[in-house]
PDB file of C-alpha atoms in Angstrom:
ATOM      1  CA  UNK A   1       0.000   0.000   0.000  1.00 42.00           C
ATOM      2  CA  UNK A   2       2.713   2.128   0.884  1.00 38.00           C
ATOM      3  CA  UNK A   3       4.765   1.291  -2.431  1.00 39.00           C
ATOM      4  CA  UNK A   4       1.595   2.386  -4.366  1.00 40.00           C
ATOM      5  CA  UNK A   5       0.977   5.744  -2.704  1.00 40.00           C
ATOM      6  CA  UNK A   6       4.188   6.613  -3.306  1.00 41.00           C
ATOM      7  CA  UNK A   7       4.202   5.563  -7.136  1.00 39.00           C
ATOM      8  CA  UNK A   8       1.157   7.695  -7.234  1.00 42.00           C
ATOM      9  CA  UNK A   9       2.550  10.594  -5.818  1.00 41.00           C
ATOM     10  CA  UNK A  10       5.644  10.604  -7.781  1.00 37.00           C
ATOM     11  CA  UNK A  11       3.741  10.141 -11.030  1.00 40.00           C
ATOM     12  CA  UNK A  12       1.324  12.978  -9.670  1.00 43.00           C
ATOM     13  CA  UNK A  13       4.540  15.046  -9.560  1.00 40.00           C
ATOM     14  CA  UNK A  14       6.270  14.123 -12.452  1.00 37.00           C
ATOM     15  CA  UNK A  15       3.380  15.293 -14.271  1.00 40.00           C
ATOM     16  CA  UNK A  16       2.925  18.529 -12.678  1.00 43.00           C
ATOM     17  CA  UNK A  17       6.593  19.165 -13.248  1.00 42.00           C
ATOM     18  CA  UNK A  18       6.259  18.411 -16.985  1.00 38.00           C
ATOM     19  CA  UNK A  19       2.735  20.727 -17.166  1.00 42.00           C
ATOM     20  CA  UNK A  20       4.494  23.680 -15.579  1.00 38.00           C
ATOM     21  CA  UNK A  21       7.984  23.030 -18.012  1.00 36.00           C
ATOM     22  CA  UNK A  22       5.683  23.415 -21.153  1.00 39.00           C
ATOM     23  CA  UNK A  23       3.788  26.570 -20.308  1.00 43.00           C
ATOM     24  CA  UNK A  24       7.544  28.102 -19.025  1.00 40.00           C
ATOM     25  CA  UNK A  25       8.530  26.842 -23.104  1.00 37.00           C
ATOM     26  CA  UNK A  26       5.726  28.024 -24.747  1.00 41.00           C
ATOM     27  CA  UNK A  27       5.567  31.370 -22.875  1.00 42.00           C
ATOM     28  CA  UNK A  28       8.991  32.148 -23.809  1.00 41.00           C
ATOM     29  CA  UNK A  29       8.889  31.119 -27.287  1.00 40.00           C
ATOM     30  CA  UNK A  30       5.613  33.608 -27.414  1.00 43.00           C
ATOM     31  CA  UNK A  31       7.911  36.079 -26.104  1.00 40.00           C
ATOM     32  CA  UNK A  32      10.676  35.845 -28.823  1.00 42.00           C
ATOM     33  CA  UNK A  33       8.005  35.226 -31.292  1.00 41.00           C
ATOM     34  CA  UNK A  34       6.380  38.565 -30.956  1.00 42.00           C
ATOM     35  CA  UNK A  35       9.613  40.295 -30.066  1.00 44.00           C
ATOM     36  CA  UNK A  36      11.205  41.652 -33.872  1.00 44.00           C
ATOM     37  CA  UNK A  37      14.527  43.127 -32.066  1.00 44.00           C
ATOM     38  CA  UNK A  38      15.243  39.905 -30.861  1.00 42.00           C
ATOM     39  CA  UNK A  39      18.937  38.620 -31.626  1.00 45.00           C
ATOM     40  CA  UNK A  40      19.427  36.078 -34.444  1.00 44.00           C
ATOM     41  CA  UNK A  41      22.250  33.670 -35.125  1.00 40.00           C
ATOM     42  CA  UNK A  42      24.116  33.974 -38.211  1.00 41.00           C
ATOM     43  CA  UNK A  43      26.706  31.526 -38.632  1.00 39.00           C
ATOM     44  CA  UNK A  44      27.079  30.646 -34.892  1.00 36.00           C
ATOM     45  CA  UNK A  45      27.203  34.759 -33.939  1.00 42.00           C
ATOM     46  CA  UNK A  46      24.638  36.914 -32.169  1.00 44.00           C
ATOM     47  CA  UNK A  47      23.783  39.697 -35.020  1.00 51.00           C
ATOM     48  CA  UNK A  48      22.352  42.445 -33.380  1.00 55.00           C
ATOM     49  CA  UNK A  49      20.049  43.969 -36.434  1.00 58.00           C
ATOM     50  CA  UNK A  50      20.363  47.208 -34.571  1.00 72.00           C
ATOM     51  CA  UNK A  51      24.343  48.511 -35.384  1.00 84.00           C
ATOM     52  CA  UNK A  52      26.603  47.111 -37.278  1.00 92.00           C
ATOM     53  CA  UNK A  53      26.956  46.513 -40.855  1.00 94.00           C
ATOM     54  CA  UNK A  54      26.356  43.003 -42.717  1.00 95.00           C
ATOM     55  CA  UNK A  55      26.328  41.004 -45.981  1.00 96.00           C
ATOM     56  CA  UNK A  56      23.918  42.598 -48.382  1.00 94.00           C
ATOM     57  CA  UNK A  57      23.646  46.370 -47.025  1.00 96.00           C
ATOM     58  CA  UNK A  58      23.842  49.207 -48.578  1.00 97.00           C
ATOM     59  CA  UNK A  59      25.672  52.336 -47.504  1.00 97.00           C
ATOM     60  CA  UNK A  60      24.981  55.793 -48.467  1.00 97.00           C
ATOM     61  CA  UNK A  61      27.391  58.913 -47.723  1.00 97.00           C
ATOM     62  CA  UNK A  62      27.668  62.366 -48.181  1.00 97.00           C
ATOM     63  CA  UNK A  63      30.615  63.878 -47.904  1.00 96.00           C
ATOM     64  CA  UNK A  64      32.391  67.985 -47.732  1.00 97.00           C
ATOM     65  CA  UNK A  65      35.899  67.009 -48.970  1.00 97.00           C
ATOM     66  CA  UNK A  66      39.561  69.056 -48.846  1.00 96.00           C
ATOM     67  CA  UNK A  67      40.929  67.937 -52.520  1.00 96.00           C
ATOM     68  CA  UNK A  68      44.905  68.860 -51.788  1.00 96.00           C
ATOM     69  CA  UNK A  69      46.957  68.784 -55.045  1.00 95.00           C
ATOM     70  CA  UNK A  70      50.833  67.234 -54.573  1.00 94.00           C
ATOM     71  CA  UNK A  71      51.101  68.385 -57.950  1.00 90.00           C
ATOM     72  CA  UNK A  72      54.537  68.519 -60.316  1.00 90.00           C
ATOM     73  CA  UNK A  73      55.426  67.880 -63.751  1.00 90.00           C
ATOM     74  CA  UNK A  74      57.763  65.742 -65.656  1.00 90.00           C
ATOM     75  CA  UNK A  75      59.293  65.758 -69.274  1.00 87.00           C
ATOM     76  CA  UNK A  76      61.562  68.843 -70.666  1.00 80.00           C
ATOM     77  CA  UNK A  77      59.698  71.998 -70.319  1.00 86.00           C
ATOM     78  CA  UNK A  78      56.792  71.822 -67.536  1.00 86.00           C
ATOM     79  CA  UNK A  79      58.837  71.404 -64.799  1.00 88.00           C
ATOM     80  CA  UNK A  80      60.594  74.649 -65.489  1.00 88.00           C
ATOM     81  CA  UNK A  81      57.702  76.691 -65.463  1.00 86.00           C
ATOM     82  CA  UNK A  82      56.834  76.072 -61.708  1.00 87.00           C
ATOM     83  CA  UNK A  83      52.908  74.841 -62.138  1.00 90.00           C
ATOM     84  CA  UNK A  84      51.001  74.439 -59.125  1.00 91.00           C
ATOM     85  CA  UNK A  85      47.363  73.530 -58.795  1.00 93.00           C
ATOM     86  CA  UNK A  86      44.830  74.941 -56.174  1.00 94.00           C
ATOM     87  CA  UNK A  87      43.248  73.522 -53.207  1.00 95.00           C
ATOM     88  CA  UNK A  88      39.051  73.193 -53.676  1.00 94.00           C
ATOM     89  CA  UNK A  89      36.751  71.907 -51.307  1.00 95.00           C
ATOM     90  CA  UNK A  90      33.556  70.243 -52.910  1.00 96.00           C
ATOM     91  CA  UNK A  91      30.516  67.474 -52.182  1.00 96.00           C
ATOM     92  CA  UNK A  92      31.039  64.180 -52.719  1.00 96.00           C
ATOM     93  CA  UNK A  93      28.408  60.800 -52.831  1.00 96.00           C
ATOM     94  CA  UNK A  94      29.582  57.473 -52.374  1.00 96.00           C
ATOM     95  CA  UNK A  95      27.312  54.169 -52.259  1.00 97.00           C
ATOM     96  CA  UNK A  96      29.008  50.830 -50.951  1.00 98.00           C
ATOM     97  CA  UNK A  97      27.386  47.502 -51.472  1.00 98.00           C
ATOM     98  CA  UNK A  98      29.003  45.102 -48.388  1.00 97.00           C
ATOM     99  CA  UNK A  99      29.212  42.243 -50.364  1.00 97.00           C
ATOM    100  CA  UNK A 100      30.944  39.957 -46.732  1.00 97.00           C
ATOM    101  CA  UNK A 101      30.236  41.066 -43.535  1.00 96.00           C
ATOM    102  CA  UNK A 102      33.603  42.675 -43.715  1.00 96.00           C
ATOM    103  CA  UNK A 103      34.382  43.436 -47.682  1.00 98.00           C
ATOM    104  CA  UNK A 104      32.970  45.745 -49.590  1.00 98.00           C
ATOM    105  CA  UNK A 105      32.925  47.860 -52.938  1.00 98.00           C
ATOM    106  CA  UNK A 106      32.635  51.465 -52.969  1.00 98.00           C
ATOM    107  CA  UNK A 107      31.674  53.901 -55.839  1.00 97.00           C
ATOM    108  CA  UNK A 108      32.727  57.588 -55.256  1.00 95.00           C
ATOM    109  CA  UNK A 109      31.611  60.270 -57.595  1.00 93.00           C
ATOM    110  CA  UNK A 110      32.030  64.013 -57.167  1.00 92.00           C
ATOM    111  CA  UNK A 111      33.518  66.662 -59.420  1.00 93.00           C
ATOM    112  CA  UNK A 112      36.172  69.714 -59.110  1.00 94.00           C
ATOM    113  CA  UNK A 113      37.273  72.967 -60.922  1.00 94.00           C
ATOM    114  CA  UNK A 114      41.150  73.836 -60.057  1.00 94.00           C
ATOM    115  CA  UNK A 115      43.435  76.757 -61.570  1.00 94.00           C
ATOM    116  CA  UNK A 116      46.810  76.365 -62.030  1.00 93.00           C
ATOM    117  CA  UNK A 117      49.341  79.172 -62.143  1.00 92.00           C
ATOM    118  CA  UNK A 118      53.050  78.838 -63.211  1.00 90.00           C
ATOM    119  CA  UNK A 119      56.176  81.370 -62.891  1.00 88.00           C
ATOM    120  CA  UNK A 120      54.439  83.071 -65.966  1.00 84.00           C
ATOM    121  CA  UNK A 121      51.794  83.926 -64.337  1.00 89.00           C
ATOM    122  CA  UNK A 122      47.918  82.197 -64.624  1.00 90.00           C
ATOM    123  CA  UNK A 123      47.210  79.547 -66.925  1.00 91.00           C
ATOM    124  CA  UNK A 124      43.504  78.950 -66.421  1.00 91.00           C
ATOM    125  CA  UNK A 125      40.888  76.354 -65.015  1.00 92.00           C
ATOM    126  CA  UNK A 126      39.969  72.916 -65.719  1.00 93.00           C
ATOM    127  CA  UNK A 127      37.227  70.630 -64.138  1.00 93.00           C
ATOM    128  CA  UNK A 128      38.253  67.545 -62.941  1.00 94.00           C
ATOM    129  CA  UNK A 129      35.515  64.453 -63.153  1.00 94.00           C
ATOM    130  CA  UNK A 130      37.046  61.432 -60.814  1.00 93.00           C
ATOM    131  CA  UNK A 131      35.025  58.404 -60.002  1.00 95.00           C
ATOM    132  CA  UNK A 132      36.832  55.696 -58.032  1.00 97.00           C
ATOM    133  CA  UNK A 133      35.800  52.416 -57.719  1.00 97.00           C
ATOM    134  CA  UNK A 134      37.251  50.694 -54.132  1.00 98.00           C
ATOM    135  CA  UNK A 135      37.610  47.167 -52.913  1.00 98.00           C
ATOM    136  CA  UNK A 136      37.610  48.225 -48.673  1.00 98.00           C
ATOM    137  CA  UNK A 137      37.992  45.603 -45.813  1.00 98.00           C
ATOM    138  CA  UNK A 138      35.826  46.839 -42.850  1.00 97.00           C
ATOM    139  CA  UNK A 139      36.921  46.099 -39.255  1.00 96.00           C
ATOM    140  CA  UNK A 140      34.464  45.727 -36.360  1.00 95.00           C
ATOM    141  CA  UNK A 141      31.720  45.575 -38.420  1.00 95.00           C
ATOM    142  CA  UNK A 142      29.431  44.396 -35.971  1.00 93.00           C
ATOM    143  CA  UNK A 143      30.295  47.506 -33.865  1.00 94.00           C
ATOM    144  CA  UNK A 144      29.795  51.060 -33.624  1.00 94.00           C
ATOM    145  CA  UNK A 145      32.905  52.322 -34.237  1.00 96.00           C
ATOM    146  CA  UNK A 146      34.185  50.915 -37.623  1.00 97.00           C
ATOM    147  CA  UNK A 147      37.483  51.499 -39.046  1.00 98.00           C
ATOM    148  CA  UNK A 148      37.623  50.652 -42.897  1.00 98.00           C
ATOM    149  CA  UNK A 149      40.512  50.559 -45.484  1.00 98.00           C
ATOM    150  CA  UNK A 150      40.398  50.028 -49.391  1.00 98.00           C
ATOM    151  CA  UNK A 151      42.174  50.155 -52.612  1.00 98.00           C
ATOM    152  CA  UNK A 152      41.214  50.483 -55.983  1.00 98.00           C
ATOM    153  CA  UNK A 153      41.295  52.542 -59.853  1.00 97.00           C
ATOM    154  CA  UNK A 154      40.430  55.814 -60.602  1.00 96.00           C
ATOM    155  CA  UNK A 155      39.355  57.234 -63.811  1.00 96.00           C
ATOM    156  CA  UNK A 156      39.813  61.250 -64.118  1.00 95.00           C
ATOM    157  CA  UNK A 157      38.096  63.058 -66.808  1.00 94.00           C
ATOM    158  CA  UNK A 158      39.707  66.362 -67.503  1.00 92.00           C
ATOM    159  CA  UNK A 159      37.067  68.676 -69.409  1.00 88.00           C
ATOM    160  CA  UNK A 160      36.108  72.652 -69.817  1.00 85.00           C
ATOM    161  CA  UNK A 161      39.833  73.410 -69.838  1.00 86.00           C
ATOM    162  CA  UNK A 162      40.675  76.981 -70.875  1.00 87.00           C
ATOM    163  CA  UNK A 163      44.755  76.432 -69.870  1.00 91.00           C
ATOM    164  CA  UNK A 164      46.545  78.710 -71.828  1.00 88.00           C
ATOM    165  CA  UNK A 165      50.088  80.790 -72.076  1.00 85.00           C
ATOM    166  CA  UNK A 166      50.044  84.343 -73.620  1.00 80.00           C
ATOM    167  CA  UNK A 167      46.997  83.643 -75.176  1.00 83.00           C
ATOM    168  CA  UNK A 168      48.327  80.416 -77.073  1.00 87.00           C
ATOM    169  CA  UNK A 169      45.763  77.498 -75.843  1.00 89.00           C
ATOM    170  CA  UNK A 170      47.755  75.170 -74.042  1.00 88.00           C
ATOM    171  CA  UNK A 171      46.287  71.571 -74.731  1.00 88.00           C
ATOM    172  CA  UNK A 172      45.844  68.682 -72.158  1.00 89.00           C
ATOM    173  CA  UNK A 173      45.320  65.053 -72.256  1.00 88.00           C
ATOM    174  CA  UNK A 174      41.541  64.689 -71.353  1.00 88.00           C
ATOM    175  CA  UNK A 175      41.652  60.797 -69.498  1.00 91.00           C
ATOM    176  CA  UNK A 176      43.860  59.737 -66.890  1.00 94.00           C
ATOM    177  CA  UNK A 177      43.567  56.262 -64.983  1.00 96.00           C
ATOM    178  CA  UNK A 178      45.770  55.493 -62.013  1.00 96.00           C
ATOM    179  CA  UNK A 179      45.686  54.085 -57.952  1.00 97.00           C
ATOM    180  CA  UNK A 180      43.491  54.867 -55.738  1.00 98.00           C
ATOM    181  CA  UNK A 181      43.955  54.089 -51.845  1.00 98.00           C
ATOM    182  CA  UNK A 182      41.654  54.936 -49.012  1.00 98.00           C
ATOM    183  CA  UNK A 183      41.556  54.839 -45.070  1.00 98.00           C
ATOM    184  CA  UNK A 184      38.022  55.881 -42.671  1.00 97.00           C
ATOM    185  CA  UNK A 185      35.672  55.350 -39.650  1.00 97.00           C
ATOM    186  CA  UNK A 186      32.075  54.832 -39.544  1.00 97.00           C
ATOM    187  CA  UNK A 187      30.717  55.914 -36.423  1.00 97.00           C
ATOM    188  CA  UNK A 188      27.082  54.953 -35.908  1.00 95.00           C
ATOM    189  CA  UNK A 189      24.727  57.301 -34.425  1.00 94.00           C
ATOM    190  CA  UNK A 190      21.269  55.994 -34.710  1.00 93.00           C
ATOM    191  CA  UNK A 191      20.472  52.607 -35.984  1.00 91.00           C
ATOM    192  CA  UNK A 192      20.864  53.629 -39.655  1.00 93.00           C
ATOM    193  CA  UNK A 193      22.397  57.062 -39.795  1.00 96.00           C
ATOM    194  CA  UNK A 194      26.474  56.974 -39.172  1.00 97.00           C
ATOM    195  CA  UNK A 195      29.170  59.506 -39.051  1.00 97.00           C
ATOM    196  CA  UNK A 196      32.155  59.309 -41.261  1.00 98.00           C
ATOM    197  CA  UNK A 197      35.490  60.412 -41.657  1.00 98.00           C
ATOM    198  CA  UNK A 198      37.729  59.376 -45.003  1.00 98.00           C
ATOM    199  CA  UNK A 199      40.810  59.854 -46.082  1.00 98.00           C
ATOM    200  CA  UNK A 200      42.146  59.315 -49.779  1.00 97.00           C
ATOM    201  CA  UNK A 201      45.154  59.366 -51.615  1.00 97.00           C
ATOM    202  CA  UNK A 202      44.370  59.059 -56.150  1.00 96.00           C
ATOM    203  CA  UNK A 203      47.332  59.158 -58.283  1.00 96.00           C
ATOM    204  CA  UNK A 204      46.062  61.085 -61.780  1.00 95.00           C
ATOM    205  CA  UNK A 205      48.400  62.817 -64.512  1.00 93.00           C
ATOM    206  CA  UNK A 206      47.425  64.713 -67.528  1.00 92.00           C
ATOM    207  CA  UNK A 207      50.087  65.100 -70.778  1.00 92.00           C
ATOM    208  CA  UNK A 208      50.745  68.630 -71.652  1.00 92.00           C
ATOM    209  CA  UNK A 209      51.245  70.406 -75.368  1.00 90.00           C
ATOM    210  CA  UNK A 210      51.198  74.335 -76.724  1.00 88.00           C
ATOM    211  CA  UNK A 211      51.143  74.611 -80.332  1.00 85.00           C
ATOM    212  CA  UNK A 212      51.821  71.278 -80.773  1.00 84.00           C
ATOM    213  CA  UNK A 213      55.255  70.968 -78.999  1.00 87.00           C
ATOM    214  CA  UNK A 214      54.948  68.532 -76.012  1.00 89.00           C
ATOM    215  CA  UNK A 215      55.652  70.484 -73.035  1.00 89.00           C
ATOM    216  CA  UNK A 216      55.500  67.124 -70.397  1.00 91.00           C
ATOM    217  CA  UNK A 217      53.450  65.741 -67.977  1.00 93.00           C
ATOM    218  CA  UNK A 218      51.531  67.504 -65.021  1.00 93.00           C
ATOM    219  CA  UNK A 219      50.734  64.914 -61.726  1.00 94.00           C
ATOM    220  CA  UNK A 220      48.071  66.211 -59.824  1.00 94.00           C
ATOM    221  CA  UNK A 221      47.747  63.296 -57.336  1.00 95.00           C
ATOM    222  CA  UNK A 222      45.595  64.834 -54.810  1.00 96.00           C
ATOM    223  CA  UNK A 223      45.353  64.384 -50.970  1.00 97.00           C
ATOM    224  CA  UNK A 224      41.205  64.167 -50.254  1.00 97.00           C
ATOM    225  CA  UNK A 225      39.975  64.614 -46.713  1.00 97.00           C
ATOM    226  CA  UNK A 226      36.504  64.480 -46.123  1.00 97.00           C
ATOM    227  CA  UNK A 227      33.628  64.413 -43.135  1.00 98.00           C
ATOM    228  CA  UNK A 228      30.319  63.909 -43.333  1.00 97.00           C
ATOM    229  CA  UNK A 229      27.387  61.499 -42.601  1.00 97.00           C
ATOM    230  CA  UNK A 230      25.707  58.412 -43.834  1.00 96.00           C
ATOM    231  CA  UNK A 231      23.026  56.117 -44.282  1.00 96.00           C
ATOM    232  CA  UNK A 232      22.554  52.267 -44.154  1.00 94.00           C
ATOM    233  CA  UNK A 233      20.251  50.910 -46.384  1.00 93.00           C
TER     234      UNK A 233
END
C-alpha cells in the first residue's frame, strides 16, 4: 500500500513538473516570437540587427571634402615653369554595397574645378571628373565604431579646360587612370544614420602640349579629406 501511494505521488509530480515546463517553453517562445529586435544567429554569432553593418547592405554617404593637389610635372619643359594647382573643397556621394560582412565595394563620384598658375603667371581652369571604384575591408563591423581601409582605380576626366600661355591654348590630355587608396571610420549614431570620416590618396596625370610641342606631364595626385554622414540601407 505504501509502495503504491508513493508511485502515485511521484507520477502525480512528475506530471505537474512536466505541465508547468511546457507553459515556461511556450511562454517564452511567445515572447521571442512577438519580439522583432530579438537577436538572431548567423553563422554561430549573435547579429544584433540594430548597429553594425552586414552582408547585403547598402551604404549611403555624403561627404564635404579638402581635394589637396601634390602636384609637379615631368618631361623637358613643364617642370621649369613652376605649375602648381589649387586647393578646392567640394561634395562628394559614395554608395558601398558590403558584399561579406567585412568586404565591400565602394563607388565615389564628385567633381572639381582647379586653376593652375606657373612662374608666368595664370594659366587657367579645368574641371576635374574622378570616379573611383574601391575594394575596402571593414573592421568591427558588428560595432559602432568601424574602421575601414580600401584600394582600388580611378578614372579622371579632364574637361572645360581653358589652360593657356600668352593667349596660345595650351592643350591637355583629357583621361587619366591610375591608384586609388583609401583609409576611414564609420561611427554609428542611430540605428541607420552613421558619421564618417575618409581619407584618400588618387594618383592622376594629364600630358601637356602648346602649339603642338609637347611640353610634359603635369601629376596632380591629390590628398582628399573628407567628413560627413551616412546612411545604411
Amino acid at each position: 500500500m505504501k509502495h503504491s501511494l508513493g508511485a502515485t505521488a511521484l507520477a502525480a509530480a512528475l506530471t505537474t513538473g512536466a505541465a508547468l515546463f511546457s507553459a515556461s517553453a511556450f511562454a517564452q517562445s511567445t515572447a521571442q516570437a512577438a519580439d522583432n529586435t530579438a537577436p538572431t544567429k548567423t553563422f554561430g554569432f549573435i547579429k544584433d540587427s540594430s548597429q553594425g553593418i552586414y552582408a547585403g547592405d547598402i551604404l549611403a554617404r555624403v561627404r564635404a571634402i579638402g581635394i589637396l593637389p601634390d602636384s609637379h610635372a615631368s618631361g623637358s619643359v613643364l617642370p621649369t615653369l613652376g605649375v602648381t594647382v589649387n586647393n578646392a573643397i567640394v561634395p562628394e556621394l559614395d554608395f558601398t554595397y558590403m558584399i561579406l560582412d567585412n568586404v565591400g565595394v565602394e563607388l565615389i563620384l564628385g567633381m572639381s574645378r582647379h586653376q593652375l598658375t606657373s612662374n608666368l603667371g595664370h594659366l587657367g581652369g579645368v574641371n576635374v571628373l574622378p570616379p573611383t571604384l574601391l575594394l575596402q575591408y571593414h573592421f568591427n563591423h558588428a560595432g559602432k565604431v568601424r574602421p575601414y581601409v580600401g584600394a582600388g582605380i580611378n578614372y579622371t576626366r579632364f574637361w572645360n579646360s581653358n589652360l593657356n600661355a600668352g593667349g596660345t591654348p595650351i592643350s591637355i590630355k583629357n583621361h587619366s587612370v591610375g591608384p586609388a587608396l583609401q583609409a576611414g571610420v564609420d561611427i554609428q549614431m542611430t540605428k541607420n544614420l552613421f558619421f564618417n570620416i575618409d581619407i584618400k590618396k588618387i594618383w592622376m596625370k594629364t600630358d601637356t602640349s602648346l602649339a603642338g610641342t609637347d611640353l610634359g606631364t603635369l601629376h596632380i595626385d591629390p590628398l582628399i579629406v573628407g567628413v560627413g554622414v551616412g546612411m545604411k540601407f
